[in-house]
Amino acid sequence: MRTAYSPDQIRTAESALMAGLPAGTLMQRAAAGLAVVCARLLTGAHGRVYGSRVTVLTGSGDNGGDALYAGARLARRGARVVAVLAGSRTHEAGLAALRAAGGRTVAFTEEESLGLVGDADLVLDGLVGIGGGGALREPYATLAKATADTPALVVAVDVPSGVDSGTGCVEGPAVKAHVTVTFGAYKTALFVDPGATRAGMVELVDIGLRPHLPEPEVVAPADGDVAALLPRPSAESDKYRRGVVGIVAGSDTYTGAAVLSAGGAVRAGAGMVRFASSAEPVRLVRARWPEVVTTILDTTSEVSLDAIGRVQAWVVGPGMGTGPEAHALARAVLAADVPVLVDADGLSVVAADRALLRRKAPTLITPHAGELSRLLGVPRERIEARRLEHVRRAADELGVTVLLKGSTTLIAETGRPVRAITTGTPWLATGGTGDVLSGIAGAFLAGGLSGYDAASCAAHVHGLAARVAARGGVPGSGEAPIAALDVADALPEALRTL
Ligand SMILES: NC(=O)C1=CN([C@@H]2O[C@H](COP(=O)(O)OP(=O)(O)OC[C@H]3O[C@@H](n4cnc5c(N)ncnc54)[C@H](OP(=O)(O)O)[C@@H]3O)[C@@H](O)[C@H]2O)[C@@H](O)CC1
Ligand SMILES: Nc1ncnc2c1ncn2[C@@H]1O[C@H](COP(=O)(O)OP(=O)(O)O)[C@@H](O)[C@H]1O
Ligand SMILES: [K+]
């Protein structure tokens, strides 16, 4: 598991570590690691460090100090380094080191500074790190904006400036980095959007902080962590022991969601999938997934799930509509004493009647920001801007496990670190992929995983499958548009890689 920490946690760990070390040791470790990454990037892009043009954006704090020391190391290898001094003051020892190594410094003026950003081979963003707060002030904001337009490689020092390191929030202009070199431990923002997207690839430089770190705020499972959790069949398995998932989805208006959710469950390895809905979705599910056992529900009379047969977990919601019939169905499913996943229209139903979520067995909800907005009564834009805060709040307030979909997916459960899943691809942003996810997570719930683990594993393999599908199954190839059903069909290939 990669683990991430708040600025306060990092500072406490840093103090404990520094107590036993000569002053300046940590900054030297950080700068050395940063310079190694920059040298590697320059060599990769231009064949050498010597003669390359490096612009160091320097703020007033230690983040600027790291950048200046790294600039000095690159200057000693022959790079032409210019530091733009943007702060009210500058890290003095770092400045002296850069000058002694032959680097140049200029005070910020808009024309010259933007020219230096535009003409560089590599821009080093040392404006603010974990000491930053709120929207960037000028002239930092102007410099941060310029990083979006330069052809140079942009390397952020510790965190991209303009991104709140503790939350991932971005309140104004922020640096858009290709690579972020972070020190000692990952910062929360590096796993949580919109900040995570600003960071690009993240490289961690070990400065010895690990023994002093507390419980993390956010964790990002790696392939191995997910592989260790996934339910796998053994010689003793039969279809019932592997877990039967029941899906209540689709309606005569929305049939596709049913096929997609059932497909996610089938391909993710449910022992058996039972599906119940009105006649048309049942017909289509049977046509696409003949292995699914189906029941046509008569919603004109009292809803009973008894006819469907026993299941170890339910999925309810995709495409089911939001009228009185959907409400009755959701009520019946949520009355069951097995884990239930609520998605899509099911979330609209429970948003109108949150008491439905008060139950003994585990509940997992899988909203996107719009659906969570309805559940919490908070505007969608606010949820998108403050994803970590709201996924936690939803878990606490609703007493359920929450999977918040988006470019990075967050999973929250009260008392546990938030899990961040970053395996996806922007090609996943297409209609119906969320329905596939509900089926995958339902299969894992039925396979015996907790809501927290089922959600994490499902989002992780969903992202991997999307990548497999986008590459047409050819490792290393470029990515192309995908349809939701492609994601379901790519699940076995994705699972084979774990
Ligand atoms: N912890 C560790 O283990 C290690 C930490 N290390 C490094 O130290 C970094 C933290 O350094 P730090 O504490 O000096 O703060 P930092 O991020 O440079 O920024 C502070 C200054 O920024 C400014 N500022 C703030 N907000 C602003 C805004 N919105 N808009 C504009 N300006 C704003 C504000 O300046 P002022 O307003 O005072 O002019 C403030 O003084 C850390 O990220 C890492 O790189 C490594 O060397 C090794 C080990
Ligand atoms: N930009 C993105 N990058 C990666 N994954 C994304 C992005 N946008 C959306 N996704 C993922 O795509 C899926 C979309 O789900 P959802 O919004 O429920 O769609 P639908 O309701 O059409 O099925 C989610 O798993 C979400 O995390
Ligand atoms: K920075």
XYZ file of C-alpha atoms and ligand atoms in Angstrom:
575
model
C 0.000 0.000 0.000
C 1.292 3.458 -0.770
C 0.470 5.678 2.195
C -0.179 9.426 2.278
C -0.066 11.967 5.079
C -1.260 15.455 5.985
C 1.230 18.350 6.258
C 0.907 18.254 10.071
C 1.741 14.556 10.162
C 4.752 15.185 7.910
C 5.999 18.061 10.044
C 5.713 16.046 13.268
C 7.631 13.152 11.718
C 10.209 15.569 10.313
C 10.816 17.121 13.773
C 11.337 13.689 15.323
C 13.791 12.714 12.596
C 15.648 16.036 12.590
C 16.226 15.875 16.341
C 18.971 13.307 15.739
C 20.532 14.866 12.629
C 22.767 17.859 11.806
C 20.807 20.893 10.558
C 20.131 20.893 6.850
C 20.568 17.135 6.389
C 17.001 16.541 5.229
C 17.054 19.336 2.706
C 20.300 17.958 1.273
C 18.762 14.484 0.986
C 15.684 15.951 -0.669
C 17.656 18.097 -3.115
C 19.972 15.229 -4.033
C 17.009 12.990 -4.876
C 15.301 15.789 -6.777
C 18.414 16.492 -8.860
C 18.783 12.797 -9.729
C 15.224 12.679 -11.083
C 15.708 15.930 -13.052
C 19.001 14.693 -14.523
C 17.323 11.449 -15.568
C 14.447 13.319 -17.213
C 16.802 15.683 -19.059
C 18.963 12.792 -20.236
C 15.855 10.928 -21.404
C 14.516 13.942 -23.315
C 17.722 15.533 -24.641
C 20.448 12.930 -24.222
C 22.379 14.942 -21.618
C 22.251 17.335 -18.687
C 25.168 19.451 -19.938
C 23.950 22.555 -21.766
C 20.272 22.016 -20.973
C 18.214 25.019 -19.852
C 16.690 24.789 -16.391
C 14.421 27.452 -14.885
C 13.904 27.281 -11.128
C 10.741 28.965 -9.827
C 11.739 29.935 -6.313
C 9.365 30.821 -3.487
C 10.200 32.164 -0.055
C 10.211 28.950 1.974
C 12.095 25.665 2.221
C 10.382 24.393 -0.922
C 12.360 27.080 -2.753
C 15.453 25.953 -0.821
C 15.102 22.395 -2.119
C 14.734 23.694 -5.657
C 17.782 25.983 -5.392
C 20.015 23.204 -4.042
C 18.830 20.843 -6.781
C 19.459 23.634 -9.314
C 23.013 23.932 -7.940
C 23.577 20.205 -8.455
C 22.345 20.432 -12.053
C 24.500 23.530 -12.664
C 27.556 21.580 -11.489
C 26.734 19.030 -14.196
C 26.793 21.769 -16.816
C 23.116 22.740 -16.997
C 22.362 26.429 -17.631
C 20.293 27.170 -14.528
C 18.389 30.393 -13.904
C 16.374 30.907 -10.728
C 13.404 33.272 -10.804
C 13.142 34.718 -7.291
C 9.422 35.196 -6.751
C 9.128 35.372 -2.972
C 9.398 38.223 -0.491
C 12.621 36.499 0.652
C 14.732 33.587 -0.550
C 16.392 30.602 1.162
C 19.849 32.121 1.646
C 22.029 29.029 1.763
C 20.269 27.576 -1.279
C 20.780 30.826 -3.157
C 24.485 30.892 -2.270
C 24.881 27.264 -3.377
C 23.279 27.961 -6.757
C 25.408 31.030 -7.366
C 28.594 29.198 -6.321
C 27.748 26.457 -8.845
C 27.483 29.019 -11.661
C 23.679 29.412 -11.677
C 22.085 32.768 -12.439
C 19.307 34.463 -10.492
C 16.759 37.046 -11.625
C 14.166 38.968 -9.679
C 10.623 38.369 -10.950
C 9.510 40.553 -13.816
C 6.650 39.240 -15.863
C 8.169 39.392 -19.328
C 11.572 37.928 -18.469
C 10.180 35.264 -16.112
C 7.562 34.012 -18.576
C 10.260 33.946 -21.257
C 12.430 31.779 -19.018
C 9.539 29.382 -18.396
C 8.707 29.180 -22.098
C 12.306 28.667 -23.264
C 13.439 26.099 -20.683
C 14.009 22.394 -21.194
C 12.970 21.824 -17.600
C 11.052 24.013 -15.160
C 11.454 23.255 -11.478
C 8.486 24.392 -9.380
C 9.803 25.401 -5.967
C 7.191 28.075 -5.254
C 5.360 26.455 -2.332
C 5.242 23.003 -0.793
C 3.504 21.829 2.349
C 3.650 25.371 3.751
C 1.270 26.680 1.093
C -2.299 27.693 1.899
C -5.217 29.087 -0.102
C -5.099 30.361 -3.664
C -1.624 31.325 -4.913
C -0.880 35.031 -4.630
C 0.954 37.003 -7.312
C 3.453 36.625 -8.798
C 3.228 32.888 -8.010
C -0.163 32.611 -9.738
C 1.210 34.033 -13.005
C 4.173 31.646 -12.911
C 1.961 28.658 -12.080
C -0.324 29.457 -15.024
C 2.665 29.614 -17.349
C 3.581 25.988 -16.568
C 0.505 24.862 -18.493
C 1.759 26.418 -21.746
C 5.484 25.711 -21.773
C 6.915 22.929 -23.929
C 9.385 22.275 -21.080
C 9.250 19.307 -18.728
C 7.652 20.581 -15.528
C 8.851 19.037 -12.274
C 7.030 19.975 -9.069
C 9.015 20.007 -5.844
C 7.159 18.035 -3.117
C 3.679 19.067 -4.371
C 2.553 21.150 -7.352
C 2.261 24.759 -6.142
C -1.358 25.867 -5.913
C -2.501 22.409 -4.794
C -3.382 22.164 -1.096
C -1.097 19.364 0.075
C -3.483 18.160 2.778
C -6.690 17.935 0.752
C -5.919 17.959 -2.973
C -8.035 21.113 -3.358
C -7.090 23.640 -6.043
C -8.470 27.115 -5.401
C -6.913 29.087 -8.259
C -4.059 28.730 -10.723
C -1.862 25.727 -9.951
C 1.228 24.203 -11.476
C 0.560 21.343 -13.899
C 3.516 19.007 -13.534
C 4.690 16.079 -15.621
C 6.500 14.716 -12.587
C 6.259 15.513 -8.885
C 9.227 14.587 -6.710
C 7.952 14.274 -3.172
C 10.062 13.899 -0.039
C 9.878 11.401 2.803
C 6.280 10.297 2.218
C 3.391 10.909 -0.173
C 1.277 13.928 0.625
C -2.509 13.392 0.688
C -3.015 15.699 -2.305
C -0.971 13.403 -4.516
C -3.727 10.740 -4.353
C -6.808 12.976 -4.383
C -8.196 14.954 -7.303
C -8.173 17.640 -8.475
C -4.646 17.828 -6.989
C -3.513 14.357 -8.047
C -4.068 15.130 -11.717
C -1.838 18.205 -11.358
C 1.025 16.090 -10.026
C 1.591 13.850 -13.043
C 3.884 10.899 -12.251
C 4.929 10.928 -8.612
C 8.428 9.939 -7.489
C 9.121 9.431 -3.784
C 12.562 10.329 -2.424
C 13.408 8.531 0.812
C 14.797 10.963 3.382
C 14.446 8.617 6.376
C 10.985 9.749 7.550
C 9.292 6.342 7.468
C 10.010 5.174 11.070
C 8.476 8.386 12.391
C 5.235 8.328 10.400
C 1.846 7.755 12.107
C -1.231 5.999 10.653
C -1.799 7.375 7.153
C -4.790 9.537 6.181
C -5.117 8.031 2.726
C -3.773 4.813 1.226
C -3.488 3.692 -2.381
C -3.520 -0.089 -2.783
C -1.023 -1.555 -5.246
C -1.720 -4.521 -7.547
C -0.268 -6.903 -4.946
C -2.536 -5.599 -2.181
C -5.598 -6.140 -4.348
C -4.406 -9.558 -5.516
C -4.081 -10.621 -1.869
C -7.663 -9.583 -1.102
C -9.479 -10.934 -4.166
C -11.712 -13.954 -3.628
C -10.309 -16.952 -5.519
C -11.875 -20.375 -6.008
C -10.284 -23.481 -4.485
C -10.843 -27.225 -4.881
C -13.640 -27.016 -2.282
C -15.465 -24.273 -4.172
C -18.829 -24.645 -5.759
C -20.955 -21.920 -7.265
C -22.862 -21.279 -4.049
C -19.795 -21.172 -1.805
C -18.099 -18.752 -4.204
C -20.970 -16.371 -3.652
C -24.229 -15.634 -5.393
C -24.906 -12.003 -6.216
C -28.423 -10.762 -6.828
C -28.917 -7.785 -9.106
C -32.060 -5.661 -9.228
C -31.522 -3.250 -12.094
C -32.976 -1.894 -15.315
C -36.506 -1.010 -16.280
C -38.448 -0.990 -19.505
C -37.058 2.518 -20.103
C -33.428 1.796 -19.161
C -32.385 -1.673 -20.213
C -28.658 -1.235 -20.878
C -27.680 -0.643 -17.248
C -29.006 -4.104 -16.424
C -26.870 -5.809 -19.066
C -23.780 -3.862 -17.980
C -24.183 -4.500 -14.263
C -24.823 -8.202 -14.842
C -21.768 -8.303 -17.133
C -19.532 -6.788 -14.456
C -20.654 -9.457 -11.995
C -20.276 -12.361 -14.438
C -16.817 -11.317 -15.605
C -15.547 -10.467 -12.102
C -16.071 -14.085 -11.096
C -19.330 -14.366 -9.162
C -20.224 -18.001 -8.390
C -23.638 -17.228 -9.765
C -25.556 -14.112 -10.794
C -29.282 -13.853 -10.147
C -31.048 -11.028 -11.939
C -34.534 -9.669 -11.303
C -36.376 -6.932 -13.160
C -39.236 -6.284 -15.554
C -39.633 -8.327 -18.737
C -37.545 -6.338 -21.219
C -34.307 -6.032 -19.179
C -34.635 -9.709 -18.261
C -34.907 -10.630 -21.944
C -31.788 -8.606 -22.819
C -29.717 -9.882 -19.904
C -30.554 -13.483 -20.859
C -29.592 -12.797 -24.459
C -26.173 -11.325 -23.537
C -25.360 -13.385 -20.426
C -27.007 -16.822 -20.686
C -25.326 -17.925 -17.433
C -27.418 -15.458 -15.398
C -30.495 -16.860 -13.623
C -33.346 -14.418 -14.154
C -36.698 -13.625 -12.582
C -39.367 -11.337 -14.024
C -40.733 -9.211 -11.186
C -44.382 -8.340 -10.976
C -44.181 -4.809 -9.602
C -47.936 -4.279 -9.676
C -48.330 -6.272 -6.463
C -46.403 -6.304 -3.161
C -42.681 -6.738 -3.908
C -41.139 -9.930 -2.573
C -37.638 -11.109 -3.332
C -38.373 -14.663 -2.175
C -38.991 -15.945 -5.697
C -35.510 -14.866 -6.777
C -33.656 -17.307 -4.528
C -30.917 -16.920 -1.940
C -27.991 -14.566 -2.498
C -24.969 -13.527 -0.445
C -25.143 -9.879 -1.577
C -27.430 -7.575 -3.549
C -26.807 -4.824 -6.065
C -29.724 -2.452 -6.477
C -30.239 0.609 -8.585
C -28.692 0.865 -12.073
C -31.371 1.941 -14.541
C -34.245 1.010 -12.221
C -35.914 4.424 -12.336
C -36.953 6.515 -9.356
C -40.727 6.130 -9.209
C -42.845 4.346 -6.564
C -42.050 0.906 -8.031
C -38.315 1.565 -7.785
C -38.811 2.788 -4.242
C -40.629 -0.406 -3.282
C -37.892 -2.528 -4.846
C -35.087 -0.643 -3.090
C -36.969 -0.959 0.217
C -37.335 -4.721 -0.264
C -33.652 -5.189 -1.137
C -32.420 -3.022 1.737
C -34.590 -5.026 4.145
C -32.500 -8.134 3.396
C -29.954 -9.236 6.000
C -27.034 -9.529 3.544
C -24.651 -6.826 2.231
C -26.260 -4.443 -0.268
C -24.637 -2.170 -2.843
C -26.762 0.834 -3.840
C -25.921 2.621 -7.097
C -27.369 5.090 -9.625
C -31.188 5.380 -9.441
C -31.076 3.464 -6.171
C -29.135 6.413 -4.764
C -31.844 8.849 -5.818
C -34.367 6.670 -4.023
C -32.354 6.610 -0.790
C -31.588 10.352 -1.097
C -35.354 10.900 -0.821
C -35.601 8.452 2.103
C -32.286 8.176 3.957
C -33.901 5.994 6.613
C -33.638 3.127 4.105
C -29.898 3.076 4.816
C -30.463 2.304 8.516
C -29.867 -1.433 8.527
C -27.759 -4.037 10.335
C -26.015 -5.719 7.397
C -23.241 -3.807 5.564
C -24.185 -1.219 2.944
C -21.940 0.104 0.182
C -22.986 3.098 -1.897
C -21.231 4.021 -5.153
C -22.141 7.614 -6.104
C -20.493 10.011 -8.514
C -20.284 13.632 -7.345
C -23.794 14.451 -8.627
C -25.386 11.544 -6.788
C -23.489 12.366 -3.590
C -24.656 15.942 -3.988
C -28.278 14.767 -3.743
C -27.503 12.523 -0.779
C -25.721 15.212 1.239
C -27.586 18.272 0.010
C -24.295 19.890 -1.023
C -23.727 21.437 -4.495
C -21.952 19.128 -6.925
C -19.145 21.638 -7.619
C -18.337 21.784 -3.915
C -18.068 18.006 -3.735
C -15.827 17.931 -6.801
C -13.576 20.603 -5.294
C -13.406 18.914 -1.856
C -13.694 15.229 -2.569
C -11.837 13.914 0.473
C -13.887 15.969 2.924
C -17.196 14.895 1.395
C -16.490 11.199 0.970
C -15.570 11.081 4.678
C -18.570 13.135 5.651
C -20.894 10.824 3.698
C -19.479 7.733 5.409
C -19.878 9.308 8.860
C -23.292 10.849 8.277
C -24.894 7.918 6.474
C -23.144 5.131 8.409
C -22.250 3.222 5.229
C -19.174 2.521 3.113
C -18.889 5.116 0.357
C -17.169 4.752 -3.005
C -16.970 8.177 -4.676
C -16.395 7.822 -8.411
C -14.317 10.210 -10.476
C -10.942 10.463 -12.178
C -9.511 9.085 -8.960
C -11.927 7.015 -6.909
C -12.116 7.408 -3.125
C -13.439 4.837 -0.675
C -14.343 5.880 2.850
C -15.503 4.023 5.920
C -15.605 5.552 9.386
C -12.441 4.791 11.354
C -10.391 3.587 8.371
C -7.975 5.501 6.136
C -9.581 6.636 2.916
C -8.486 4.439 0.009
C -7.623 6.114 -3.290
C -7.744 4.164 -6.535
C -5.814 5.634 -9.425
C -5.743 2.733 -11.914
C -8.347 4.178 -14.312
C -8.013 6.056 -17.565
C -9.964 9.110 -18.746
C -11.481 6.828 -21.421
C -13.588 5.448 -18.568
C -15.560 8.681 -18.631
C -18.247 7.206 -20.862
C -21.857 6.161 -20.211
C -22.412 2.830 -18.509
C -18.977 2.136 -17.021
C -20.355 2.859 -13.557
C -22.984 0.138 -14.076
C -20.190 -2.348 -14.816
C -18.455 -1.268 -11.598
C -21.585 -2.009 -9.552
C -21.640 -5.593 -10.833
C -17.948 -6.115 -10.088
C -18.269 -4.808 -6.537
C -21.426 -6.874 -6.035
C -19.570 -10.034 -7.074
C -16.791 -9.278 -4.581
C -19.285 -8.559 -1.783
C -20.978 -11.879 -2.493
C -17.532 -13.497 -2.499
C -17.159 -12.504 1.155
C -15.198 -9.251 1.030
C -16.211 -6.410 3.338
C -17.745 -3.323 1.737
C -14.432 -1.482 2.126
C -12.390 -4.251 0.458
C -15.005 -5.066 -2.202
C -15.166 -1.403 -3.195
C -11.378 -1.033 -3.316
C -10.805 -4.224 -5.310
C -13.667 -3.445 -7.692
C -12.502 0.099 -8.457
C -8.923 -1.115 -8.869
C -9.715 -3.921 -11.338
C -12.322 -1.765 -13.121
C -9.563 0.772 -13.823
C -7.131 -1.943 -14.918
C -9.756 -3.493 -17.212
C -10.465 -0.103 -18.758
C -6.763 0.251 -19.553
C -6.612 -3.242 -21.047
C -9.689 -2.433 -23.147
C -8.385 0.980 -24.207
C -5.147 -0.641 -25.402
C -7.084 -3.299 -27.302
C -5.403 -5.955 -25.144
C -1.981 -5.011 -26.521
C 0.379 -4.090 -23.642
C 2.342 -0.910 -24.309
C 0.117 0.276 -27.165
C -1.697 3.624 -27.164
C -5.225 4.007 -25.825
C -8.434 4.355 -27.856
C -12.088 4.960 -26.951
C -13.912 2.148 -25.172
C -17.528 1.180 -24.588
C -18.735 0.137 -21.147
C -19.203 -3.498 -22.167
C -15.552 -3.583 -23.329
C -14.595 -2.934 -19.701
C -16.591 -5.952 -18.531
C -15.114 -8.098 -21.273
C -11.552 -7.017 -20.396
C -11.939 -8.024 -16.728
C -10.492 -11.552 -17.083
C -7.381 -10.165 -18.820
C -6.992 -7.529 -16.098
C -7.453 -10.105 -13.335
C -4.811 -12.351 -14.956
C -2.227 -9.592 -14.464
C -2.788 -9.592 -10.681
N 8.954 18.479 6.037
C 10.043 17.802 5.637
O 10.298 16.705 6.069
C 10.939 18.395 4.675
C 10.536 19.539 3.976
N 11.252 20.009 2.971
C 10.716 21.040 2.127
O 10.174 22.096 2.859
C 8.896 22.428 2.319
C 8.102 23.167 3.309
O 8.785 24.363 3.532
P 8.153 25.592 4.326
O 7.605 25.101 5.584
O 9.215 26.606 4.414
O 6.968 26.040 3.417
P 6.883 26.266 1.816
O 6.081 25.137 1.285
O 8.205 26.489 1.217
O 5.994 27.563 1.670
C 5.963 28.523 2.680
C 5.904 29.907 2.118
O 5.082 29.996 0.995
C 4.398 31.215 0.994
N 3.008 30.945 0.683
C 2.152 30.125 1.329
N 0.960 30.107 0.732
C 1.060 30.955 -0.318
C 0.164 31.377 -1.323
N -1.118 30.918 -1.355
N 0.591 32.236 -2.258
C 1.844 32.686 -2.232
N 2.752 32.331 -1.285
C 2.364 31.480 -0.352
C 4.590 31.874 2.328
O 5.436 32.943 2.088
P 5.218 34.421 2.646
O 3.776 34.699 2.576
O 5.749 34.339 4.039
O 6.051 35.231 1.718
C 5.301 30.826 3.135
O 6.334 31.330 3.922
C 8.365 21.098 1.887
O 7.288 21.180 1.006
C 9.605 20.504 1.253
O 9.773 20.979 -0.071
C 12.505 19.392 2.556
O 13.486 20.377 2.478
C 13.054 18.309 3.427
C 12.233 17.752 4.448
N -11.625 11.246 -16.001
C -11.733 9.995 -15.530
N -10.645 9.219 -15.357
C -10.775 7.958 -14.901
N -11.956 7.380 -14.572
C -13.059 8.110 -14.715
C -13.020 9.454 -15.198
N -14.283 9.920 -15.209
C -15.081 8.918 -14.780
N -14.349 7.830 -14.471
C -14.857 6.543 -13.965
O -15.847 6.083 -14.872
C -16.963 5.529 -14.172
C -18.213 6.332 -14.518
O -19.253 5.950 -13.708
P -20.651 6.710 -13.697
O -20.415 8.168 -13.570
O -21.510 6.050 -12.701
O -21.177 6.427 -15.163
P -22.523 5.739 -15.648
O -23.589 6.216 -14.699
O -22.731 6.255 -17.039
O -22.329 4.270 -15.607
C -16.578 5.557 -12.707
O -15.987 4.338 -12.347
C -15.551 6.695 -12.637
O -14.668 6.549 -11.551
K 6.145 23.069 -5.300
